[in-house]
Short mmCIF file of C-alpha atoms in Angstrom, two decimals:
data_model
loop_
_atom_site.label_atom_id
_atom_site.label_comp_id
_atom_site.label_asym_id
_atom_site.label_seq_id
_atom_site.Cartn_x
_atom_site.Cartn_y
_atom_site.Cartn_z
CA MET A 68 6.65 -17.00 15.31
CA LYS A 69 2.91 -16.38 15.37
CA ILE A 70 0.31 -19.15 15.45
CA TYR A 71 -3.34 -18.50 14.63
CA ASN A 72 -6.47 -20.49 13.89
CA THR A 73 -7.74 -19.96 10.34
CA LYS A 74 -11.39 -19.96 11.45
CA LYS A 75 -11.33 -18.32 14.88
CA ASP A 76 -8.87 -15.62 13.83
CA ASN A 77 -10.47 -14.85 10.49
CA GLN A 78 -10.17 -11.12 11.14
CA ILE A 79 -6.67 -11.47 9.73
CA LYS A 80 -6.93 -10.36 6.10
CA PRO A 81 -3.99 -11.58 4.02
CA SER A 82 -2.47 -9.51 1.26
CA LEU A 83 -3.22 -10.57 -2.31
CA VAL A 84 -0.60 -11.52 -4.89
CA MET A 85 -1.97 -11.61 -8.43
CA LEU A 86 -0.63 -12.16 -11.93
CA VAL A 87 -2.62 -10.74 -14.83
CA TYR A 88 -1.66 -11.13 -18.49
CA GLY A 89 -3.12 -10.26 -21.87
CA GLU A 90 -2.57 -8.63 -25.25
CA GLY A 91 -1.01 -5.17 -25.52
CA GLY A 92 -3.47 -2.30 -25.19
CA VAL A 93 -6.14 -4.30 -23.39
CA GLY A 94 -5.89 -2.13 -20.25
CA LYS A 95 -3.63 -4.10 -17.92
CA THR A 96 -1.72 -1.06 -16.65
CA THR A 97 -4.96 0.87 -16.20
CA PHE A 98 -6.24 -2.10 -14.19
CA GLY A 99 -3.24 -1.61 -11.89
CA SER A 100 -4.39 1.96 -11.19
CA THR A 101 -7.53 0.55 -9.49
CA ALA A 102 -5.41 -0.91 -6.68
CA PRO A 103 -5.42 0.61 -3.16
CA LYS A 104 -2.56 3.12 -2.72
CA PRO A 105 -0.40 1.70 -5.53
CA ILE A 106 3.19 2.27 -6.60
CA LEU A 107 3.95 1.21 -10.16
CA ALA A 108 7.34 -0.09 -11.27
CA ASP A 109 6.93 1.03 -14.88
CA CYS A 110 9.39 -0.97 -16.96
CA GLU A 111 8.33 0.11 -20.46
CA GLY A 112 6.46 3.41 -20.17
CA GLY A 113 2.97 1.98 -19.90
CA ALA A 114 1.80 4.83 -17.66
CA LYS A 115 3.22 7.78 -19.62
CA TYR A 116 -0.21 8.96 -20.80
CA PHE A 117 -2.01 8.47 -17.47
CA GLY A 118 -1.82 12.19 -16.63
CA LEU A 119 -3.46 13.16 -19.91
CA ARG A 120 -6.19 10.61 -19.23
CA GLY A 121 -6.84 11.96 -15.73
CA ILE A 122 -5.42 8.91 -13.95
CA SER A 123 -3.50 9.75 -10.76
CA MET A 124 -0.86 7.22 -9.72
CA ASP A 125 2.68 7.18 -8.27
CA VAL A 126 5.09 5.74 -10.83
CA ALA A 127 8.71 4.64 -10.49
CA GLN A 128 10.44 4.65 -13.88
CA ILE A 129 12.56 1.52 -14.09
CA GLU A 130 15.23 2.11 -16.74
CA LYS A 131 17.70 -0.53 -15.56
CA TRP A 132 17.73 -3.50 -13.19
CA SER A 133 19.70 -1.64 -10.50
CA ASP A 134 16.72 0.74 -10.14
CA MET A 135 14.84 -2.11 -8.45
CA LYS A 136 17.11 -1.84 -5.41
CA ASP A 137 15.93 1.72 -4.87
CA PHE A 138 12.36 0.60 -5.56
CA LEU A 139 12.50 -1.68 -2.51
CA GLU A 140 13.22 1.38 -0.37
CA VAL A 141 10.07 3.26 -1.41
CA ILE A 142 7.44 0.51 -1.32
CA LYS A 143 7.01 0.76 2.45
CA ASP A 144 4.80 3.83 1.97
CA TYR A 145 2.31 2.00 -0.27
CA GLU A 146 -0.32 -0.73 0.00
CA THR A 147 0.07 -2.23 -3.46
CA ILE A 148 3.20 -2.97 -5.51
CA ILE A 149 2.81 -3.29 -9.28
CA ILE A 150 5.40 -4.69 -11.69
CA ASP A 151 4.62 -3.80 -15.33
CA PRO A 152 5.50 -5.83 -17.30
CA ILE A 153 7.48 -8.65 -15.76
CA GLY A 154 8.87 -9.70 -19.16
CA GLU A 155 10.52 -6.31 -19.73
CA LEU A 156 11.95 -6.35 -16.21
CA MET A 157 13.39 -9.78 -16.99
CA ASP A 158 15.07 -8.30 -20.07
CA LYS A 159 16.65 -5.59 -17.91
CA LEU A 160 17.98 -8.23 -15.54
CA LYS A 161 19.39 -10.13 -18.53
CA ARG A 162 21.17 -7.01 -19.85
CA PHE A 163 22.53 -6.36 -16.34
CA MET A 164 23.97 -9.89 -16.27
CA ILE A 165 25.52 -9.53 -19.74
CA ASN A 166 27.16 -6.23 -18.75
CA MET A 167 28.78 -7.98 -15.79
CA GLY A 168 31.04 -9.70 -18.35
CA ASP A 169 31.23 -13.00 -16.47
CA SER A 170 32.17 -15.72 -18.97
CA LYS A 171 30.57 -18.33 -16.74
CA LEU A 172 27.21 -16.65 -17.25
CA VAL A 173 27.45 -15.28 -20.78
CA GLN A 174 28.70 -16.88 -23.98
CA LYS A 175 30.86 -15.05 -26.53
CA ASP A 176 27.82 -14.32 -28.69
CA GLY A 177 26.14 -12.57 -25.75
CA SER A 178 23.61 -15.30 -24.98
CA PRO A 179 23.35 -16.77 -21.46
CA THR A 180 25.10 -20.02 -20.60
CA MET A 181 23.22 -22.70 -18.66
CA ALA A 182 24.66 -21.16 -15.51
CA GLY A 183 23.48 -17.78 -16.77
CA TRP A 184 19.92 -18.97 -17.19
CA GLY A 185 20.11 -20.25 -13.63
CA TRP A 186 21.43 -16.88 -12.42
CA LEU A 187 18.48 -15.14 -14.04
CA LYS A 188 16.28 -16.80 -11.45
CA THR A 189 17.42 -13.91 -9.27
CA MET A 190 14.11 -12.52 -10.50
CA ARG A 191 12.24 -15.26 -8.65
CA ASP A 192 14.00 -14.38 -5.40
CA TYR A 193 13.19 -10.68 -5.88
CA LEU A 194 9.52 -11.44 -6.45
CA LYS A 195 9.48 -13.56 -3.29
CA VAL A 196 10.74 -10.56 -1.33
CA LEU A 197 7.81 -8.53 -2.68
CA ARG A 198 5.38 -11.36 -1.98
CA ASP A 199 6.56 -11.64 1.62
CA SER A 200 6.48 -7.86 2.20
CA GLY A 201 2.88 -7.95 3.44
CA LYS A 202 1.82 -5.68 0.58
CA ASN A 203 -0.63 -6.49 -2.18
CA VAL A 204 1.35 -7.36 -5.30
CA LEU A 205 0.17 -7.19 -8.91
CA ILE A 206 2.44 -8.65 -11.59
CA ILE A 207 1.54 -7.72 -15.16
CA ALA A 208 2.66 -9.77 -18.15
CA HIS A 209 2.21 -9.75 -21.90
CA LEU A 210 0.49 -12.63 -23.68
CA ASP A 211 2.27 -15.72 -24.95
CA GLU A 212 0.42 -18.24 -27.12
CA ARG A 213 1.63 -21.83 -27.45
CA VAL A 214 0.30 -24.58 -29.66
CA ASP A 215 -0.61 -27.64 -27.60
CA GLU A 216 -1.89 -30.51 -29.74
CA ASP A 217 -4.96 -29.11 -31.52
CA ARG A 218 -5.44 -25.91 -29.52
CA ILE A 219 -3.72 -22.62 -28.73
CA VAL A 220 -3.00 -22.10 -25.05
CA LYS A 221 -2.72 -18.56 -23.67
CA ARG A 222 -0.15 -17.99 -20.93
CA PRO A 223 1.98 -15.22 -19.36
CA LYS A 224 5.02 -14.25 -21.43
CA VAL A 225 8.23 -14.55 -19.42
CA GLU A 226 11.58 -15.99 -20.53
CA THR A 227 12.78 -19.34 -19.16
CA LYS A 228 10.60 -21.43 -16.85
CA LEU A 229 10.05 -18.44 -14.57
CA SER A 230 6.52 -18.14 -15.95
CA ASP A 231 5.55 -21.46 -14.35
CA GLU A 232 7.26 -20.52 -11.10
CA ILE A 233 5.40 -17.20 -10.88
CA VAL A 234 2.09 -18.98 -11.48
CA ALA A 235 2.90 -21.33 -8.59
CA MET A 236 3.96 -18.41 -6.38
CA VAL A 237 0.90 -16.15 -6.65
CA ASP A 238 -2.67 -16.45 -5.33
CA VAL A 239 -4.61 -15.49 -8.46
CA VAL A 240 -3.79 -15.71 -12.17
CA GLY A 241 -6.13 -14.14 -14.72
CA TYR A 242 -6.25 -13.58 -18.47
CA MET A 243 -7.44 -10.07 -19.31
CA THR A 244 -9.25 -9.48 -22.58
CA VAL A 245 -12.03 -7.51 -24.23
CA ILE A 246 -15.40 -8.99 -25.17
CA ASN A 247 -18.23 -7.52 -27.20
CA ASP A 248 -21.29 -7.56 -24.95
CA GLU A 249 -24.45 -6.52 -26.81
CA GLY A 250 -22.54 -4.13 -29.04
CA ASN A 251 -20.33 -2.66 -26.31
CA ASP A 252 -16.69 -3.53 -25.69
CA LYS A 253 -16.14 -4.70 -22.13
CA ARG A 254 -12.90 -5.58 -20.33
CA ILE A 255 -12.95 -8.78 -18.29
CA ILE A 256 -10.51 -11.06 -16.48
CA ILE A 257 -10.94 -14.80 -16.93
CA VAL A 258 -10.08 -16.77 -13.78
CA ASP A 259 -11.11 -20.29 -14.67
CA PRO A 260 -8.62 -23.06 -13.78
CA SER A 261 -10.86 -25.64 -15.45
CA ASN A 262 -10.43 -23.99 -18.87
CA ASP A 263 -7.45 -25.57 -20.64
CA LYS A 264 -7.19 -22.69 -23.14
CA TYR A 265 -5.94 -20.22 -20.52
CA THR A 266 -3.43 -20.31 -17.69
CA ALA A 267 -5.59 -19.37 -14.71
CA LYS A 268 -5.69 -19.86 -10.96
CA ASP A 269 -7.69 -18.90 -7.87
CA ARG A 270 -6.13 -20.11 -4.65
CA THR A 271 -8.64 -18.12 -2.60
CA GLY A 272 -11.69 -19.95 -3.96
CA GLN A 273 -13.68 -16.70 -3.79
CA LEU A 274 -13.82 -15.72 -7.45
CA GLY A 275 -16.12 -16.73 -10.27
CA LYS A 276 -14.92 -17.70 -13.74
CA ILE A 277 -15.08 -14.12 -15.02
CA ILE A 278 -14.35 -11.10 -12.82
CA GLU A 279 -14.37 -7.32 -13.06
CA PRO A 280 -10.97 -5.64 -13.66
CA ASP A 281 -10.98 -3.67 -10.41
CA PHE A 282 -8.10 -4.69 -8.16
CA THR A 283 -9.53 -3.09 -5.01
CA LYS A 284 -12.75 -5.09 -5.45
CA ILE A 285 -10.80 -8.28 -6.19
CA ILE A 286 -8.85 -7.84 -2.94
CA ALA A 287 -12.10 -7.37 -1.04
CA ALA A 288 -13.66 -10.44 -2.66
CA CYS A 289 -10.61 -12.64 -2.00
CA SER A 290 -10.40 -11.55 1.64
CA GLY A 291 -14.11 -12.24 2.17
CA THR A 292 -14.98 -8.68 3.22
CA GLU A 293 -17.31 -8.07 0.25
CA LYS A 294 -19.35 -10.07 -2.24
CA PHE A 295 -19.93 -9.08 -5.83
CA ALA A 296 -22.04 -10.37 -8.70
CA TRP A 297 -18.95 -12.16 -10.01
CA SER A 298 -17.91 -13.64 -6.64
CA LYS A 299 -18.08 -17.41 -6.59
CA GLU A 300 -20.68 -17.77 -3.80
CA GLN A 301 -22.87 -14.98 -5.15
CA LYS A 302 -22.74 -16.43 -8.64
CA GLU A 303 -23.84 -19.86 -7.41
CA LYS A 304 -26.80 -18.33 -5.55
CA LYS A 305 -27.87 -16.41 -8.63
CA GLU A 306 -27.70 -19.52 -10.78
CA GLU A 307 -30.14 -21.18 -8.39
CA LYS A 308 -32.72 -18.47 -9.05
CA VAL A 309 -34.44 -19.36 -12.31
CA GLU A 310 -36.11 -15.96 -12.50
CA GLU A 311 -32.70 -14.29 -12.96
CA ASN A 312 -32.38 -16.16 -16.30
CA GLN A 313 -28.85 -14.85 -16.82
CA GLU A 314 -26.75 -16.06 -19.74
CA GLU A 315 -24.62 -19.00 -18.66
CA VAL A 316 -20.90 -18.34 -18.85
CA THR A 317 -19.53 -20.93 -21.24
CA GLU A 318 -16.25 -21.26 -23.10
CA GLU A 319 -18.13 -20.99 -26.40
CA SER A 320 -19.95 -17.77 -25.46
CA ILE A 321 -16.79 -16.05 -24.22
CA GLU A 322 -14.74 -17.05 -27.28
CA SER A 323 -17.51 -15.73 -29.50
CA LYS A 324 -17.59 -12.38 -27.66
CA ILE A 325 -13.81 -12.02 -27.79
CA LYS A 326 -13.86 -12.60 -31.56
CA LYS A 327 -16.63 -9.99 -31.97
CA ALA A 328 -14.59 -7.43 -30.02
CA LYS A 329 -11.47 -8.08 -32.13
CA THR A 330 -13.50 -7.87 -35.35
CA LYS A 331 -14.97 -4.55 -34.26
CA LYS A 332 -11.51 -3.18 -33.39
CA SER A 333 -10.01 -4.19 -36.75
#
């Protein structure tokens, strides 16, 4: 057991565990390629065109749940572990359970029993192993939208209550989207826990409401080794300088820019 003082021993830089989610095609897998020395557990072929696009990245093709056992053996040579997407990996675990043929876990129609849904939390235990590996971990998820009273809430798409458990487990949760900024489409990640329209989280307290989709920079910002224009402290200092006169980041302005980007795409 090691004991350290969080202030005196601040040279210790913890690994970062992040969950990012968003619509298909927004660039979540490409965002993963910005991580330091990454290995991608590709669960649905999201990286198959990377070579044609000039993106170099080591990829493990995950065709079935049992492949994840071998995946644990290779991660030791990498700095960042990426799961893409977690929802598809959950489906592979579900098919693995059904093929086991255990009547206690699977009903006659092929759907999980209550005990089966509990067994599927094997995924949670697996993710904890990755989290505790000392590596940076990036979990990618598709977008799920739920109606809550008079608004639509965006959240990571994962079966069962595992979505909530993953959010509690990780350090940072961000919603990735595209905005139209002065006529140009721009990818951003919204990390704003105060916004009730998005599931978001920043345990590190180092990030602003909107950050750049560069995982290496996000790691540096969260560990305190670098500051960026979108870092929380830097952003506060800039807001104090009236001469900067930058546009204030508001929920209304972001929603407007997202709508413009979607209109342009359609």
